[in-house]
PDB file of C-alpha atoms in Angstrom:
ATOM      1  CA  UNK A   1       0.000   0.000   0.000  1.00  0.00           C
ATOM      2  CA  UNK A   2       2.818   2.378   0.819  1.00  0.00           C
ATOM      3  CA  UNK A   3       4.225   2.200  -2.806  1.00  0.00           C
ATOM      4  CA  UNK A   4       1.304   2.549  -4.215  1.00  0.00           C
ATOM      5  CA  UNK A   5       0.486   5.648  -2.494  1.00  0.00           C
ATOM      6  CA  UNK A   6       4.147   6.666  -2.835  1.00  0.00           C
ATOM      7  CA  UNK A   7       3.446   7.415  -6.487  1.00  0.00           C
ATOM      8  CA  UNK A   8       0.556   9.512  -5.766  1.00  0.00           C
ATOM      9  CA  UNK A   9       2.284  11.506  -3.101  1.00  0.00           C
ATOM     10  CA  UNK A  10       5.385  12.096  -5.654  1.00  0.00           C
ATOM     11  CA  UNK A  11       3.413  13.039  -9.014  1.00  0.00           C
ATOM     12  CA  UNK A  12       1.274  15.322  -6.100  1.00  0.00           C
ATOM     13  CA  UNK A  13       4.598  16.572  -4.347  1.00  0.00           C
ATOM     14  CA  UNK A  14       5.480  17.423  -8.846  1.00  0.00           C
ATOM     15  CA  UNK A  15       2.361  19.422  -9.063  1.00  0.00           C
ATOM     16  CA  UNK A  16       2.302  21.379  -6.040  1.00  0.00           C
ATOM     17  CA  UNK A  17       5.586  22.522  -7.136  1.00  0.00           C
ATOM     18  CA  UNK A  18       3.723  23.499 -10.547  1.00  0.00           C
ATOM     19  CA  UNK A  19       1.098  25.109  -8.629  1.00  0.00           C
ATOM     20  CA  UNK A  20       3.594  27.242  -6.389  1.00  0.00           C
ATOM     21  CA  UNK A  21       4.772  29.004  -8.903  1.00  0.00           C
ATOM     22  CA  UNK A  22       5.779  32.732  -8.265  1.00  0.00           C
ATOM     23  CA  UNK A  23       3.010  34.303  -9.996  1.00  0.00           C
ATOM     24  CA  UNK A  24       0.338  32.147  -8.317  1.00  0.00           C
ATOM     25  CA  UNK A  25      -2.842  33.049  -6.683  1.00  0.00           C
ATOM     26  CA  UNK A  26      -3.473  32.870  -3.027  1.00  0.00           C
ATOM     27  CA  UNK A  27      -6.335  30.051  -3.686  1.00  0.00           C
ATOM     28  CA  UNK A  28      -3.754  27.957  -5.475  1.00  0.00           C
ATOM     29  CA  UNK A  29      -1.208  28.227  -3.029  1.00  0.00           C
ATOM     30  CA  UNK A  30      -4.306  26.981  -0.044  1.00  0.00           C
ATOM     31  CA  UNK A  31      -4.806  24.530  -1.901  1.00  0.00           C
ATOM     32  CA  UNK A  32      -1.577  23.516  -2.919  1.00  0.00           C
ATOM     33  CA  UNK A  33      -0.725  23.838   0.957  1.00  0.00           C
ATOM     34  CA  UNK A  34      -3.993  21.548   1.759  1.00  0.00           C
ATOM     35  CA  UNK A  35      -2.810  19.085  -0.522  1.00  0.00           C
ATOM     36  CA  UNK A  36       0.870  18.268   1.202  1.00  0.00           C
ATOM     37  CA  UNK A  37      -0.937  18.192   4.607  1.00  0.00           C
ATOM     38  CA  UNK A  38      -3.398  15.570   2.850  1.00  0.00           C
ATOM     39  CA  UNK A  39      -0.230  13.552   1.676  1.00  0.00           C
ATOM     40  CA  UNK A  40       0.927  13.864   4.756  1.00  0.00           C
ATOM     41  CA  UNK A  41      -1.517  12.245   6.398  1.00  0.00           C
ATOM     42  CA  UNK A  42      -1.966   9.777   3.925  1.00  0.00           C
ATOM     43  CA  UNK A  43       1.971   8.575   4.113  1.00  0.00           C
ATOM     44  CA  UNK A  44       2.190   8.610   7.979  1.00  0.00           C
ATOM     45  CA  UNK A  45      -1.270   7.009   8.325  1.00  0.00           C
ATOM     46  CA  UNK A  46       0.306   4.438   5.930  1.00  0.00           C
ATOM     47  CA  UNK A  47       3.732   3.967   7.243  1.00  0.00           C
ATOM     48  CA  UNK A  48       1.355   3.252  10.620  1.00  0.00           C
ATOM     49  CA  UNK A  49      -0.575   0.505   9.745  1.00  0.00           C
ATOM     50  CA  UNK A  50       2.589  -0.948   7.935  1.00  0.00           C
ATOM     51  CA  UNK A  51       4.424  -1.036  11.143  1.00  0.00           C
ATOM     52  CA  UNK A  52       1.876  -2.151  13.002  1.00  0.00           C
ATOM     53  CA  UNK A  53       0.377  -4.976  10.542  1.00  0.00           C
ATOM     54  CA  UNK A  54       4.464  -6.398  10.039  1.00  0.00           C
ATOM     55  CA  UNK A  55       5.183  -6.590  13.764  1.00  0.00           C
ATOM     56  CA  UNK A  56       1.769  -8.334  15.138  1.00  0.00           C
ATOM     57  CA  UNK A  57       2.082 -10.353  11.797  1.00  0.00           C
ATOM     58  CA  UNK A  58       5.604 -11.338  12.409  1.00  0.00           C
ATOM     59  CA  UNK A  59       5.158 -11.784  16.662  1.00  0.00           C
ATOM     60  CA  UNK A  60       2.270 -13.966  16.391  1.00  0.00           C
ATOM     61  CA  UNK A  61       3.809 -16.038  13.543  1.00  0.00           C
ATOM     62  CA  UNK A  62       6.831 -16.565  15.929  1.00  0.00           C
ATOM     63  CA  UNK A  63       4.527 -17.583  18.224  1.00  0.00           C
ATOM     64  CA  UNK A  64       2.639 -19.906  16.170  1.00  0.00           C
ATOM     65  CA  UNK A  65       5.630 -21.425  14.941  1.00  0.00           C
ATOM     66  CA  UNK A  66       7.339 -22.132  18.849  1.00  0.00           C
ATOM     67  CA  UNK A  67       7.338 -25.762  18.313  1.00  0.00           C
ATOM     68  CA  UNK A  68       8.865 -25.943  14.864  1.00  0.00           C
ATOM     69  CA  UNK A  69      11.414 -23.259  15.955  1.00  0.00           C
ATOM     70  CA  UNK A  70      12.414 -25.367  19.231  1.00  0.00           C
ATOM     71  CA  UNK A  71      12.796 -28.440  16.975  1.00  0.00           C
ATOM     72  CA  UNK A  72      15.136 -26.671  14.692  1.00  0.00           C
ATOM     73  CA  UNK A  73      17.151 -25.756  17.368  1.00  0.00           C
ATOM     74  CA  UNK A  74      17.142 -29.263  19.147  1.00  0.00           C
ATOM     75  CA  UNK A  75      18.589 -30.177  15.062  1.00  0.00           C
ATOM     76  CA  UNK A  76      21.294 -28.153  15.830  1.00  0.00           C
ATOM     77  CA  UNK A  77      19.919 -25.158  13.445  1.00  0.00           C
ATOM     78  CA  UNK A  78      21.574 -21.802  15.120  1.00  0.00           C
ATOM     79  CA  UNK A  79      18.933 -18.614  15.821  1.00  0.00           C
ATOM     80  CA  UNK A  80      20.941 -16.598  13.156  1.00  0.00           C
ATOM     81  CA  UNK A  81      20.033 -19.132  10.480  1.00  0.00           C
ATOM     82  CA  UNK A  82      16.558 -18.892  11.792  1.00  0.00           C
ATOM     83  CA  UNK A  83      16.546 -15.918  11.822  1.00  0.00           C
ATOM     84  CA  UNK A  84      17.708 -14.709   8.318  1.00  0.00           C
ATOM     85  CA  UNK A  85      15.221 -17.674   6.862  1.00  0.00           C
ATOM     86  CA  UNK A  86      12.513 -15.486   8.535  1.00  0.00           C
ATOM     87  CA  UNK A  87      13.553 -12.452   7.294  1.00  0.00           C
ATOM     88  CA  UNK A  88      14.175 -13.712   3.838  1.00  0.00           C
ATOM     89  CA  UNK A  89      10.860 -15.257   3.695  1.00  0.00           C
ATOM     90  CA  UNK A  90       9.376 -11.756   4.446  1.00  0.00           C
ATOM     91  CA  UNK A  91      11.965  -9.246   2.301  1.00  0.00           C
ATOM     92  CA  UNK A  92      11.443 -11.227  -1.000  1.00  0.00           C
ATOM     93  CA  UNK A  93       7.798 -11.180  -1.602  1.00  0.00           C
ATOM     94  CA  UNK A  94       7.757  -7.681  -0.314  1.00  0.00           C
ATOM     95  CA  UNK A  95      10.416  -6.390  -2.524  1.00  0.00           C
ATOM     96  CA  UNK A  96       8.283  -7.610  -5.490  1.00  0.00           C
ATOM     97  CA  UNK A  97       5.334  -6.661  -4.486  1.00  0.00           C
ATOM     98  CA  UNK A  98       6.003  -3.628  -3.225  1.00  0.00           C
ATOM     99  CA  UNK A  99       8.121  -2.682  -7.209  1.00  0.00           C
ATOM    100  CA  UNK A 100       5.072  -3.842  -8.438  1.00  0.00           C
ATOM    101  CA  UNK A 101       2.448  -1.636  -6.401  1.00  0.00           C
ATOM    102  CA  UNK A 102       4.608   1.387  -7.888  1.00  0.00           C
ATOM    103  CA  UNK A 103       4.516   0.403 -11.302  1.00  0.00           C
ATOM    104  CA  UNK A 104       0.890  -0.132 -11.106  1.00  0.00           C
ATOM    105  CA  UNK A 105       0.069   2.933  -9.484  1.00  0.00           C
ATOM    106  CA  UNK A 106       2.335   4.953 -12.178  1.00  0.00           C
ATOM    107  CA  UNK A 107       0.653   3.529 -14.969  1.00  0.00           C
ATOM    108  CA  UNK A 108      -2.778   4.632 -13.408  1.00  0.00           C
ATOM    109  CA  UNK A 109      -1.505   8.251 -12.808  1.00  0.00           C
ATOM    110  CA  UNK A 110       0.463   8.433 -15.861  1.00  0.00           C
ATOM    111  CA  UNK A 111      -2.710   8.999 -18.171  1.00  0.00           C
ATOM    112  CA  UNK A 112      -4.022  11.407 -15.675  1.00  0.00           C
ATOM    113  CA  UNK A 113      -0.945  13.496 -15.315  1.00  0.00           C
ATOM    114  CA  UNK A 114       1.321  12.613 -17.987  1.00  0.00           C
ATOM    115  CA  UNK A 115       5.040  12.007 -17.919  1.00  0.00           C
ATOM    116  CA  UNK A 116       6.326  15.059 -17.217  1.00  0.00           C
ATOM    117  CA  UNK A 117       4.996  15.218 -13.891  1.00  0.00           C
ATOM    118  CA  UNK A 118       5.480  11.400 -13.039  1.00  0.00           C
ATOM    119  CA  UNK A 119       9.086  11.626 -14.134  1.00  0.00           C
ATOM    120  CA  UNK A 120       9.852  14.758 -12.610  1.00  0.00           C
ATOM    121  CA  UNK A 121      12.863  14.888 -10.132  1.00  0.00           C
ATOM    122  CA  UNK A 122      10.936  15.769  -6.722  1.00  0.00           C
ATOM    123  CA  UNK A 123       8.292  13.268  -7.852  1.00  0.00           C
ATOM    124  CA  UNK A 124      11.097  10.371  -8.125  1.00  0.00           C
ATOM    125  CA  UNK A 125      12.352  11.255  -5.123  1.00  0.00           C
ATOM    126  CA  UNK A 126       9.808  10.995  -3.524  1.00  0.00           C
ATOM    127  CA  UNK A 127       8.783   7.637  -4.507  1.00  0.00           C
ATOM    128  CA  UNK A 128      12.104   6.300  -3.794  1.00  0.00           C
ATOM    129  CA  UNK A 129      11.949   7.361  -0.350  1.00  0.00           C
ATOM    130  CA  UNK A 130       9.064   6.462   0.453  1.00  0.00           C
ATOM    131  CA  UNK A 131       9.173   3.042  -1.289  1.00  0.00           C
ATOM    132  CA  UNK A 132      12.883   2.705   1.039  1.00  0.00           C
ATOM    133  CA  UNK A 133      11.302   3.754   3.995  1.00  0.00           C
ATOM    134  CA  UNK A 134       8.105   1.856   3.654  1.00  0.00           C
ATOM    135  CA  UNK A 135      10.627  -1.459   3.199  1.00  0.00           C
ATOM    136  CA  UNK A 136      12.923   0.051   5.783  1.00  0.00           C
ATOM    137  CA  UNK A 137      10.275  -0.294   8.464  1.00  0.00           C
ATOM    138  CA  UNK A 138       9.058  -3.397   7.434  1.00  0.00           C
ATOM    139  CA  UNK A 139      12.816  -5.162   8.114  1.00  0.00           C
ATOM    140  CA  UNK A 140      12.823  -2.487  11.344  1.00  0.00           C
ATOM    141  CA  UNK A 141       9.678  -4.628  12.470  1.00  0.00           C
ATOM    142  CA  UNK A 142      11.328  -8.151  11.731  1.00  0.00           C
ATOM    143  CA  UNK A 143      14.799  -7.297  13.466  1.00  0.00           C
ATOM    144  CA  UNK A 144      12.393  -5.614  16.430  1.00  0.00           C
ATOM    145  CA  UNK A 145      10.882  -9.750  16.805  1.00  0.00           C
ATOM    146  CA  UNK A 146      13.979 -11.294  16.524  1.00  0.00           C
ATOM    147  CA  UNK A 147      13.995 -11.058  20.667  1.00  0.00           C
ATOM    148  CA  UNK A 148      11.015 -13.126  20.727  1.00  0.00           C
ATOM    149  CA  UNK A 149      12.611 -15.624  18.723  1.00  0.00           C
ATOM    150  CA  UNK A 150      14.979 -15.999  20.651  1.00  0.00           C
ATOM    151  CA  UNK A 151      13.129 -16.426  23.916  1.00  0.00           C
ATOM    152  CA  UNK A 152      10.881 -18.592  21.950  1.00  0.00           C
ATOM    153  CA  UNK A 153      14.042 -20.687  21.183  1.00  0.00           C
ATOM    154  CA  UNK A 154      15.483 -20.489  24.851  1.00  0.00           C
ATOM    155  CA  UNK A 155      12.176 -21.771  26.164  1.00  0.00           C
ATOM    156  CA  UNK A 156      13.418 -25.436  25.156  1.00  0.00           C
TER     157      UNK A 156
END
């Protein structure tokens, strides 16, 4: 969800730089100022439930998966390798489907704004960050489990 909206907020960041422009009016400047408060909301609100959704997701997975985790130990399987497995298993799907969000939502904006807005330099930026950030929490919220794991592990 956060790369999909990330494409919105850039082309949006692209035209409120359009609409700023020297000789603007005051009404397009409020609006232009109501619309980064709107994608402001709309990328922390998102960046929220991302957070939230990865690390109940990933705690109660842990949890669910005690047993098979204390048997992979008792096999002699370290908590590193479990670990990174985890991770892995969460990073790789996410990468794809989070490049794949983006390049969905920029071919639904593109006809509606057209290139030159989409491809502008503060609108990439903007997606990359938030596409980076949006992954960066994500791996924030399976290194914040990794505890767990391990007291899940010790428990044997």
């Amino acid at each position: 969800m956060a790369s999909f909206v990330a494409v919105f907020a850039g082309t949006g960041v692209a035209l409120m730089n359009v609409m700023s422009a020297e000789n603007a009016a005051a009404d397009d400047l409020a609006l232009a100022s109501d619309m980064r408060t709107g994608l402001v909301i709309t990328l922390v609100a998102s960046f929220l439930m991302v957070a939230a959704s990865v690390g109940v997701n990933q705690a109660s997975d842990i949890l669910d998966q005690r047993e098979l985790h204390r048997s992979l130990h008792h096999l002699g399987m370290p908590l590193d390798t479990v670990d990174r497995a985890r991770r892995r298993a969460i990073m790789s799907p996410l990468l794809v489907t989070a490049i794949g969000s983006a390049l969905c939502a920029g071919a639904l904006v593109l006809p509606l704004l057209g290139l030159a807005l989409v491809t502008a330099p503060a609108s990439l930026l903007t997606i990359v960050l938030v596409v980076a950030v949006g992954i960066g929490v994500v791996w924030v919220s399976t290194r914040a489990t990794r505890p767990l794991l391990a007291r899940s592990i010790a428990a044997a």
